[in-house]
Coordinates of C-alpha atoms in Angstrom, one line a residue:
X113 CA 110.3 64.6 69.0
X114 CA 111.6 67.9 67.8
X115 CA 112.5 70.5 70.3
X116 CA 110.4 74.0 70.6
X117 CA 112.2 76.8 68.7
X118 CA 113.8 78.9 71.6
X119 CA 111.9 82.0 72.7
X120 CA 113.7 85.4 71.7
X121 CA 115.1 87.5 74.3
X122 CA 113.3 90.6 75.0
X123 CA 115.7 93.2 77.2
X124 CA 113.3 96.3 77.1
X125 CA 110.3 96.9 80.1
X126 CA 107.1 96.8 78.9
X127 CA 105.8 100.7 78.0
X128 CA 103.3 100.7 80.4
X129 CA 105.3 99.6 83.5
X130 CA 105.8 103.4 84.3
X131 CA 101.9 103.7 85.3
X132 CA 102.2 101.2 88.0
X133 CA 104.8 101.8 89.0
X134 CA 103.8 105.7 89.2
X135 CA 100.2 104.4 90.9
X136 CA 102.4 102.5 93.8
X137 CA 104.6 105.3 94.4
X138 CA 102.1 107.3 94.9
X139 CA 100.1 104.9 97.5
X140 CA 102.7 104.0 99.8
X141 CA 103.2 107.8 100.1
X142 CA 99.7 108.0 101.4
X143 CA 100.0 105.1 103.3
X144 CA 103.2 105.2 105.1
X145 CA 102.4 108.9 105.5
X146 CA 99.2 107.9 107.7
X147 CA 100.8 104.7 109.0
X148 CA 104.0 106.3 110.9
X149 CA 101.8 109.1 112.2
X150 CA 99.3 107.0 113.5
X151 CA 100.8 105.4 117.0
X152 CA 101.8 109.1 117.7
X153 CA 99.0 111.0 117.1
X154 CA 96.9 107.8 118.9
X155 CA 98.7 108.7 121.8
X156 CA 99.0 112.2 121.8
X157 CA 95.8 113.6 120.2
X158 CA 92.6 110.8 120.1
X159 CA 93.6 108.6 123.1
X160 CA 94.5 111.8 125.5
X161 CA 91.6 112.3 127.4
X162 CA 89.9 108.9 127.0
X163 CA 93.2 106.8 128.8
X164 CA 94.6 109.5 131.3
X165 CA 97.6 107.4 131.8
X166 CA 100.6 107.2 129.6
X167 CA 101.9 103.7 130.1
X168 CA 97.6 102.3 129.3
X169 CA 97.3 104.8 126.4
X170 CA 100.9 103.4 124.6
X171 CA 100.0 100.1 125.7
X172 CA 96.3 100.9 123.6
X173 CA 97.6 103.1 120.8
X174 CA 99.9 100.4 119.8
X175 CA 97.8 97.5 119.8
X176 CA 94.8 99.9 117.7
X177 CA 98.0 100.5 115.6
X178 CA 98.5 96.8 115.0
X179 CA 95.1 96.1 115.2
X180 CA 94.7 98.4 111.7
X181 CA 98.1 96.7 110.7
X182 CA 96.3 93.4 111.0
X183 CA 92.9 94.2 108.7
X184 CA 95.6 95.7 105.9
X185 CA 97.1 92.8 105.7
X186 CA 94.2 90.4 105.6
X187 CA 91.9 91.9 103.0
X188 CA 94.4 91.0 100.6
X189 CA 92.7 87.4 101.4
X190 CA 89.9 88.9 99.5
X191 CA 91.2 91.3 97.6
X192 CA 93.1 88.4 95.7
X193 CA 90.2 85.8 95.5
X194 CA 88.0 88.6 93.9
X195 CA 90.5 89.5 91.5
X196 CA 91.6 86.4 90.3
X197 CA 88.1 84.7 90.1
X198 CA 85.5 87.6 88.8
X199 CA 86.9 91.3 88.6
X200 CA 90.5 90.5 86.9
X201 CA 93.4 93.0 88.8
X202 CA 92.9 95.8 87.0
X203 CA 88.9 96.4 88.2
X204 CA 89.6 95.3 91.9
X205 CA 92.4 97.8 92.1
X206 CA 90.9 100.7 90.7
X207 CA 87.2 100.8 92.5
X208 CA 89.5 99.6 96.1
X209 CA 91.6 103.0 95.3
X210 CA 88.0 104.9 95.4
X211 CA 87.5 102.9 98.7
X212 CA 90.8 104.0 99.7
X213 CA 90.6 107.3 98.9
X214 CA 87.1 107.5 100.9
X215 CA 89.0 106.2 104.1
X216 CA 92.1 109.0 103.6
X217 CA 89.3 111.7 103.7
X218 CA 87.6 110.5 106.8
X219 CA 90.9 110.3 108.8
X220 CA 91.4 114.2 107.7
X221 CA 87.7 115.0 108.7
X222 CA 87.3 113.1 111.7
X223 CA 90.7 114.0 113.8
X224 CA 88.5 114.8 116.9
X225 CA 85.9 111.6 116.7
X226 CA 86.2 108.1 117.5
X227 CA 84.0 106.3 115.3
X228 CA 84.5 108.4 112.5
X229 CA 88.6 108.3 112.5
X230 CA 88.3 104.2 113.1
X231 CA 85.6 104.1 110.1
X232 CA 88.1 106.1 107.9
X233 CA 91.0 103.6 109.0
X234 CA 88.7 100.5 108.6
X235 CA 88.0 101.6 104.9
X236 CA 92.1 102.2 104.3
X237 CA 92.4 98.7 105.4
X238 CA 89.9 97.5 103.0
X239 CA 91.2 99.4 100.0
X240 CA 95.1 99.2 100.7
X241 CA 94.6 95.4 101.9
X242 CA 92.3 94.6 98.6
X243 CA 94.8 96.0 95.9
X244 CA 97.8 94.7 97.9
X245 CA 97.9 91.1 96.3
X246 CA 96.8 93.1 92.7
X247 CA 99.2 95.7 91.8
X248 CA 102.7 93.3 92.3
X249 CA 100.6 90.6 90.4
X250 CA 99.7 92.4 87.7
X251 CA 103.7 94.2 87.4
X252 CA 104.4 90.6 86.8
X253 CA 101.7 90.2 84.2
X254 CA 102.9 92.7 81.6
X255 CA 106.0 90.1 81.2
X256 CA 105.7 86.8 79.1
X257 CA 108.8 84.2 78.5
X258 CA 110.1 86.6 75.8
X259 CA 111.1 89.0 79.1
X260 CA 110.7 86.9 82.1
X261 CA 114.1 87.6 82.5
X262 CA 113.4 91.0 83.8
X263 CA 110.9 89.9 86.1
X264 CA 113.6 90.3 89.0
X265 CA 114.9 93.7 88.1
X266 CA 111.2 94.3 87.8
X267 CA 110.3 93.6 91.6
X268 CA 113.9 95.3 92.7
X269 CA 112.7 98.3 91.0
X270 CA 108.9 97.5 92.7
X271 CA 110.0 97.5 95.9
X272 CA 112.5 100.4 95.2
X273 CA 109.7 102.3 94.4
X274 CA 107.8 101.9 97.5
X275 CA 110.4 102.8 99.8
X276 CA 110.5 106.2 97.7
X277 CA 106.6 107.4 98.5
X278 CA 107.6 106.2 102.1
X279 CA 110.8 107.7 102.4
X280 CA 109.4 111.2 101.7
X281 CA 106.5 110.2 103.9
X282 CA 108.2 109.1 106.9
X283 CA 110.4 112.5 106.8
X284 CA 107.6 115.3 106.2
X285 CA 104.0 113.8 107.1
X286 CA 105.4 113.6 111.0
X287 CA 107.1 117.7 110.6
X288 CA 103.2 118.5 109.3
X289 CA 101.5 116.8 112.3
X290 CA 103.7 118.9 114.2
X291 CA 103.4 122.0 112.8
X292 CA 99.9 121.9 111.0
X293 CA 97.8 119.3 112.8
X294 CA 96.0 116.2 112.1
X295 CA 93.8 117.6 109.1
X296 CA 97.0 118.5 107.3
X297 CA 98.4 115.2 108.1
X298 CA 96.5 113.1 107.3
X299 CA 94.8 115.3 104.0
X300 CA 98.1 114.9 102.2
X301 CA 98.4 111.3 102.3
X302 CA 95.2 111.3 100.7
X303 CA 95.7 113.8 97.8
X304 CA 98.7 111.5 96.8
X305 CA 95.8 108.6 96.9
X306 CA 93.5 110.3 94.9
X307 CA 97.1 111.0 92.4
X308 CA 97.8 107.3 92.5
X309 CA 93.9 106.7 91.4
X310 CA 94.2 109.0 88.2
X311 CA 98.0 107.6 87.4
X312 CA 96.8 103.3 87.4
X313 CA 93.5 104.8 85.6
X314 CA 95.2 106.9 82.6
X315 CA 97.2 103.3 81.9
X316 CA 94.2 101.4 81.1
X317 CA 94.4 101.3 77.5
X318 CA 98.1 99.7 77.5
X319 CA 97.7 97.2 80.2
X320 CA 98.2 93.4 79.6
X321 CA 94.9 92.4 81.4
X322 CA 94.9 88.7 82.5
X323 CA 91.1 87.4 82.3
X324 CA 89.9 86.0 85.4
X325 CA 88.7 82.7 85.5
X326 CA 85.1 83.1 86.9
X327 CA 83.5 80.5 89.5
X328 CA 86.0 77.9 89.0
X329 CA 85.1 74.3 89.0
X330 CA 88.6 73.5 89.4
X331 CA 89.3 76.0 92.5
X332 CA 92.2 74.9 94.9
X333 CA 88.8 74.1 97.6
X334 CA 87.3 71.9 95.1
X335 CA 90.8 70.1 94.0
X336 CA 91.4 69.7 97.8
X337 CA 88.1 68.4 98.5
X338 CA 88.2 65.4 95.4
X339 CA 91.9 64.3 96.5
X340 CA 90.1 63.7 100.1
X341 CA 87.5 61.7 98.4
X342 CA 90.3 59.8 96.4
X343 CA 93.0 59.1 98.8
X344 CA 95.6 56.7 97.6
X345 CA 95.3 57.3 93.8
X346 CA 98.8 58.9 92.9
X347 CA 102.3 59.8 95.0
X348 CA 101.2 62.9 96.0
X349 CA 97.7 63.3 98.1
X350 CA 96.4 65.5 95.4
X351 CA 97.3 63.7 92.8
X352 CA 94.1 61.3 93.8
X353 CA 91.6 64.8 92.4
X354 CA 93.4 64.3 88.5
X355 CA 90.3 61.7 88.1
X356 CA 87.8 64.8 88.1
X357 CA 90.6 67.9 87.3
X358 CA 93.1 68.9 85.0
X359 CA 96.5 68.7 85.9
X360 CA 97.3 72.2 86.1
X361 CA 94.6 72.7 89.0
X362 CA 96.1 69.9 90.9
X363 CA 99.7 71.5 90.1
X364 CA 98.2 74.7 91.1
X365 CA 96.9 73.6 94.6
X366 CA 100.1 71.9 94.9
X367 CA 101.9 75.2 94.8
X368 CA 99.5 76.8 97.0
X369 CA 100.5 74.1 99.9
X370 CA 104.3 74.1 99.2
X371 CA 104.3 78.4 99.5
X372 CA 102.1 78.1 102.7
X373 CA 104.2 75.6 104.4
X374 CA 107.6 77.3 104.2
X375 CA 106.0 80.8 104.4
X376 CA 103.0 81.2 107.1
X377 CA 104.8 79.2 109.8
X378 CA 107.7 81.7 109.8
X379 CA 107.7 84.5 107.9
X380 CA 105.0 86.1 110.4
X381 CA 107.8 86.6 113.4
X382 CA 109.5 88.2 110.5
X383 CA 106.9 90.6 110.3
X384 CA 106.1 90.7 114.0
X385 CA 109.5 92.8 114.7
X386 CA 109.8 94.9 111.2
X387 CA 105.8 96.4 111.8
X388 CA 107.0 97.4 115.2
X389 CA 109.0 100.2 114.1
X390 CA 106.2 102.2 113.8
X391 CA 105.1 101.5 117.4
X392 CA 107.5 99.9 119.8
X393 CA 110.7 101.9 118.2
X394 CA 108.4 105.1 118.1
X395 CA 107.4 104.7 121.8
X396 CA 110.8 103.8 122.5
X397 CA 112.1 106.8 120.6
X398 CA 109.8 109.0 122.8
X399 CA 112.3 108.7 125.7
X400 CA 115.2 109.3 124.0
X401 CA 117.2 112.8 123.4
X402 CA 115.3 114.3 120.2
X403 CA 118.0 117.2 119.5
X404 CA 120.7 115.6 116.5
X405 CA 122.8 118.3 115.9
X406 CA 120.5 121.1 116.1
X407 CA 117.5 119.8 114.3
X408 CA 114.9 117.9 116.5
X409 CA 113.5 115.1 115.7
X410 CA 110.1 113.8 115.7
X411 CA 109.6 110.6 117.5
X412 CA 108.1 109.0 114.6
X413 CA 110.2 110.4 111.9
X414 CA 112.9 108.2 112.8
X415 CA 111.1 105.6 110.1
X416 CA 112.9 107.4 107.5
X417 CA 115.9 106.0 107.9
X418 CA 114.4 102.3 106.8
X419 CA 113.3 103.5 103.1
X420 CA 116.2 105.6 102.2
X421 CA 118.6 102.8 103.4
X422 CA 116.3 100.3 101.0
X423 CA 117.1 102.3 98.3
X424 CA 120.6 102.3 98.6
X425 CA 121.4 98.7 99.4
X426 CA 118.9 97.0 97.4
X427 CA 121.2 98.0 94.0
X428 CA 124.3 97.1 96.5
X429 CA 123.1 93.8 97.1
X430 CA 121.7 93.2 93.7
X431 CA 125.1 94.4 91.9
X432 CA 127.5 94.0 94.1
X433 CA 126.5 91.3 97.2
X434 CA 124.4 88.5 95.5
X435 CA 126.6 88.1 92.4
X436 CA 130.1 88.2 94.5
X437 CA 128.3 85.1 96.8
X438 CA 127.4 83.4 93.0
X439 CA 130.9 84.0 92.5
X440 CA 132.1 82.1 95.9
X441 CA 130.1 79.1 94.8
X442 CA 127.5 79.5 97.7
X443 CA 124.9 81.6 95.7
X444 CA 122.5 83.7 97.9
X445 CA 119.3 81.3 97.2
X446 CA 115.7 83.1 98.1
X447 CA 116.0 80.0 99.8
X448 CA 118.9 81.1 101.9
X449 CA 117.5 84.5 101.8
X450 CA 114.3 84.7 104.0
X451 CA 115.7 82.8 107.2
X452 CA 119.0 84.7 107.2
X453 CA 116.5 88.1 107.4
X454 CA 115.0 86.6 110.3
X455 CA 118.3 86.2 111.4
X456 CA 119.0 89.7 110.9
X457 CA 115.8 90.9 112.4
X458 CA 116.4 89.3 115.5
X459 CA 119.4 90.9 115.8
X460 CA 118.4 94.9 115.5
X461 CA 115.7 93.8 118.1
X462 CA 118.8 92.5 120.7
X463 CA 120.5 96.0 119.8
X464 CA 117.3 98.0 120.7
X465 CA 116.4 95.9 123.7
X466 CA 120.4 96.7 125.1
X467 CA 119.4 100.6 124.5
X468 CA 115.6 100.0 125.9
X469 CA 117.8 98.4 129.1
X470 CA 120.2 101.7 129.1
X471 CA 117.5 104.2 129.1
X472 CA 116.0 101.9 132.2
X473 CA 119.2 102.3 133.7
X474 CA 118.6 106.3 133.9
X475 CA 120.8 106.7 130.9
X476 CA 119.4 109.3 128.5
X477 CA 120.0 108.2 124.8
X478 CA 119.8 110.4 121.6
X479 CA 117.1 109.2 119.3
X480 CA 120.6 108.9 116.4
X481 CA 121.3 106.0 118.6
X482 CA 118.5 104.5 116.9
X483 CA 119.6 104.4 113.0
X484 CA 121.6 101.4 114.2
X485 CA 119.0 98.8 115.1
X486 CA 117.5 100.3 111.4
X487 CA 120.4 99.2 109.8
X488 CA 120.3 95.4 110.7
X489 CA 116.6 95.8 110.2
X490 CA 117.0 97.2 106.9
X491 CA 119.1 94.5 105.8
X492 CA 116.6 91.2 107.2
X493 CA 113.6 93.3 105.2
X494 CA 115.8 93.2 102.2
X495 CA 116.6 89.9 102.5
X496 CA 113.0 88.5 103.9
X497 CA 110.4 91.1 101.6
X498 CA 111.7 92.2 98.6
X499 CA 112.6 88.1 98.2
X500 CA 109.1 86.9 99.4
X501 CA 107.6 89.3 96.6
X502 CA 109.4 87.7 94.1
X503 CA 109.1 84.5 95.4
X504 CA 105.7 84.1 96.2
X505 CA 105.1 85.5 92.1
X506 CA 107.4 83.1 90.7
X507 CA 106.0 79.9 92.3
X508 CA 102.7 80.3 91.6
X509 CA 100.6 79.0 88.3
X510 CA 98.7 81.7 86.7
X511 CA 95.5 81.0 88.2
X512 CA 97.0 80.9 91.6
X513 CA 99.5 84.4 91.3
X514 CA 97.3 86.5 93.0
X515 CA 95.7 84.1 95.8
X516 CA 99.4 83.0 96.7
X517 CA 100.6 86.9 96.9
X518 CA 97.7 86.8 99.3
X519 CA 99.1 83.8 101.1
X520 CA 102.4 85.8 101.2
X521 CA 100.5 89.0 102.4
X522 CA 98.6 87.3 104.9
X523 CA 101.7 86.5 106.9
X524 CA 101.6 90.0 108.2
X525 CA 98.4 89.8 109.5
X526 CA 99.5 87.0 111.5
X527 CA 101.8 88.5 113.5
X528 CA 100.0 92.0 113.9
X529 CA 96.8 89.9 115.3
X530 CA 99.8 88.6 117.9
X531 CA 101.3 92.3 118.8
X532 CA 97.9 93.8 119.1
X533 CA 96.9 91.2 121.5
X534 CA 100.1 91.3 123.4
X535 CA 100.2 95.2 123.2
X536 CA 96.4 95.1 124.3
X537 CA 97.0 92.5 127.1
X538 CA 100.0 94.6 128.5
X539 CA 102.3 91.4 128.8
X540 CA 105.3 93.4 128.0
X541 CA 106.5 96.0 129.3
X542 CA 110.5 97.4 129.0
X543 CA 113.2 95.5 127.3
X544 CA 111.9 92.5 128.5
X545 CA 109.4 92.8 125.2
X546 CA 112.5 93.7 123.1
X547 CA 114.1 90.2 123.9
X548 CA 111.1 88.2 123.8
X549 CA 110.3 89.1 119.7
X550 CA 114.5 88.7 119.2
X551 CA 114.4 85.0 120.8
X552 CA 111.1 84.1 119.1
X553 CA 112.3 85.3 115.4
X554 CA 115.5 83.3 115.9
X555 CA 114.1 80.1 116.3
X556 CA 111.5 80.9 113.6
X557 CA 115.0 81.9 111.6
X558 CA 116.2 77.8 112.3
X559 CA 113.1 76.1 111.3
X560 CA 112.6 78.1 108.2
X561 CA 115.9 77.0 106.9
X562 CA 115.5 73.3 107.8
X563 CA 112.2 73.2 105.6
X564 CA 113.7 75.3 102.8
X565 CA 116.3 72.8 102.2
X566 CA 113.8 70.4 101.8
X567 CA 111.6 72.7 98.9
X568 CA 111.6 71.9 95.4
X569 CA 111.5 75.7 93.6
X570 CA 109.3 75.6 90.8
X571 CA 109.1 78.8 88.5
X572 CA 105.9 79.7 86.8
X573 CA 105.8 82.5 84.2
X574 CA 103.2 83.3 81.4
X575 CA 104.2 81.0 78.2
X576 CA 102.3 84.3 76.5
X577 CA 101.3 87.4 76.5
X578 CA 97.4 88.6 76.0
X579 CA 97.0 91.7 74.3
X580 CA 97.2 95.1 76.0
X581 CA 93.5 96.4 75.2
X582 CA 94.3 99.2 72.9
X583 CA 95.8 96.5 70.3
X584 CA 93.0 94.5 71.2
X585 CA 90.3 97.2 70.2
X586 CA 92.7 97.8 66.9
X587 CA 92.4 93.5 65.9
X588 CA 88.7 93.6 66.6
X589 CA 88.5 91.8 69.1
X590 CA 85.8 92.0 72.2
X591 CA 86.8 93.2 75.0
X592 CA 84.5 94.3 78.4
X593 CA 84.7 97.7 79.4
X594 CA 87.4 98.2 82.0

């Protein structure tokens, strides 16, 4: 049997890379913008004169904080279903950033009421949650076999991109809460929304749109549900559904199972110490000696440390750190990757909960103190997210890409479901908390390696390329109205 002709190497990004990656530098402006003002302005603006007492109204602005965390991170559940089965990415993203856009303007209007500030944050979660699983997934999209080869540099650059909107966020958004008020605050972060919007829109014409599949008789439910019926039929459990679907369902459910088993037993604790930066650190910071050589911090602009270290050492590691391990003979595996960020999140955690202990003792700490524990947190993010982004891309079929980004997404929910009921419940108080998180992520860090050695990697890209829609429209062919 002859062998296929080899694809051609492709080196050059796809044109129309620039408008997503334009539309998500924009968004995670707005949202980190809202996001690491949020615990504060909890505390110190909507929660004042409901919960007189300072150690209750922490304890309750970081568990609402989580709490919003926690619906961000589960509509991509949805968002991801509805995208890959009857709206295709490009619809679901743009009428979510309308959605999202909505919920920005409530936050602005509504800084003195309740129910109107927690309707605006419900609809963030919605929109920023529902595009979440989308915008990565479709980045990937735009490449075929002739470029898959820049697929990594592609979610480097991704992830890159988003610490740059939250980088400028993080530093100015807590100086305008300051100085200007909620209104301002929380407006700005929705005119860069409202930017994002227009950017992903003006790119419709040059985007590679992947069709979705509609009601799928072959869904990973249905595949799961005939291997049941048919147990015993093949060496796998789910080989027993081929009898009654194709084999690149089965192969695709099989994929959904192997991601979920090495990611959502783990990964959450992960995320249960990085998401706490913008409330435990922030409370934490609150105690500590604001003035760093003249300028004075805010206690939640601290966070800017994280982004601007992201986008220095991620083309470190990527030039420098991961090639010089290849070298060594003991490449740096995503496989290796993720546990050794727990590892490394565990660790910035110990480091805080020694200062947390200091500051107990009567010790007064400055808040610079701080960009230590966001160093070794830097590093596990770098080495957990920006590898579970790629990951979770790569080992999914094409009818699975954006349910198993949700998969990957959904992690985060887990554990901000687990700090908002720990936050709400007041279990921990003091460094004791600081501690608990290290020790759990540590042992999460152990068991995640011991099933990753056991995981067979399997790399899925498009075999081809559909049309962007402006070629499309030139061949003739029908397409629906984006």
């Amino acid at each position: 049997m002859a062998e296929s002709p080899a694809v051609p190497q492709n080196n050059k990004f796809p044109p129309q890379i620039p408008f997503i990656i334009g539309n998500e530098a924009c968004e995670r402006f707005s949202f980190y913008g809202m996001r690491n003002i949020l615990t504060v302005f909890l505390i110190d603006y909507l929660l004042r004169n409901a919960v007189p007492d300072t150690g209750l109204r922490e304890a309750q602005g970081k568990s609402l904080m989580h709490t919003f965390m926690a619906g961000v991170y589960f509509f991509p559940l949805i968002g991801g279903y509805l995208a890959d089965r009857f709206f295709g990415k490009y619809r679901t993203i743009l009428w979510l950033s309308i959605v999202y856009c909505i919920g920005h303007a409530l936050l602005a209007v509504f800084e003195n009421n309740a129910t109107g500030f927690y309707t605006g944050l419900a609809l963030i979660a919605v929109g920023s949650g529902g595009i979440k699983p989308c915008v990565a997934a479709m980045a990937g999209d735009q490449f075929n076999e002739s470029n898959s080869h820049l697929v990594k540099k592609l979610f480097a650059i991704f992830y890159w991109t988003i610490n740059f909107g939250s980088f400028f966020a993080s530093l100015f958004i807590p100086l305008l809460l300051k100085n200007f008020g909620p209104s301002v605050a929380f407006g700005i972060p929705g005119v860069l929304m409202f930017i994002a919007t227009i950017i992903f829109w003006a790119g419709r014409r040059h985007y590679v749109m992947v069709p979705p599949t509609g009601a799928n008789p072959h869904s990973f439910f249905k595949v799961v549900s005939s291997a049941l019926k048919n147990k015993g039929q093949g060496g796998h459990w789910l080989d027993g559904a081929k009898a009654r679907h194709p084999d690149e369902a089965v192969e695709g459910a099989k994929a959904v199972f192997r991601v979920s088993g090495l990611m959502l037993p783990f990964v959450p604790f992960f995320w249960m110490l990085f998401d706490q930066k913008a409330s435990t650190w922030v409370v934490q910071a609150r105690s500590m000696d604001l003035n760093v050589g003249g300028f004075v911090f805010q206690p939640s602009q601290m966070q800017f440390v994280n982004p601007m270290l992201v986008m220095l050492l991620i083309p470190f590691l990527t030039a420098v750190v991961y090639p010089l391990f290849q070298r060594s003979g003991w490449e740096l595996t995503p496989l290796r990757r993720m546990p050794l960020g727990l590892v490394f999140g565990a660790v910035s955690f110990i480091i805080a909960g020694f200062f947390q202990v200091a500051m107990e003792g009567g010790t007064t700490l400055n808040i610079a103190w701080q960009i230590l524990p966001y160093i070794v947190l830097t590093l596990g993010e770098i080495l957990m997210s920006t590898t579970g982004l790629e990951f979770a891309y790569t080992q999914a079929p094409r009818q699975m890409k954006g349910t198993i980004q949700s998969v990957w997404l959904v992690t985060n929910t887990l554990a901000n479901v687990a700090v908002a009921i720990a936050a709400a419940l007041n279990v921990f108080s003091g460094s004791g908390q600081f501690f608990f998180y290290a020790g759990m992520a540590l042992v999460a860090a152990v068991g995640m390696a011991l099933v990753a050695r056991r995981y067979v990697v399997r790399d899925w890209y498009q075999t081809s390329a559909p049309l962007p829609t402006e070629e499309r429209n030139a061949a003739g062919i029908t397409a629906k109205s984006a």
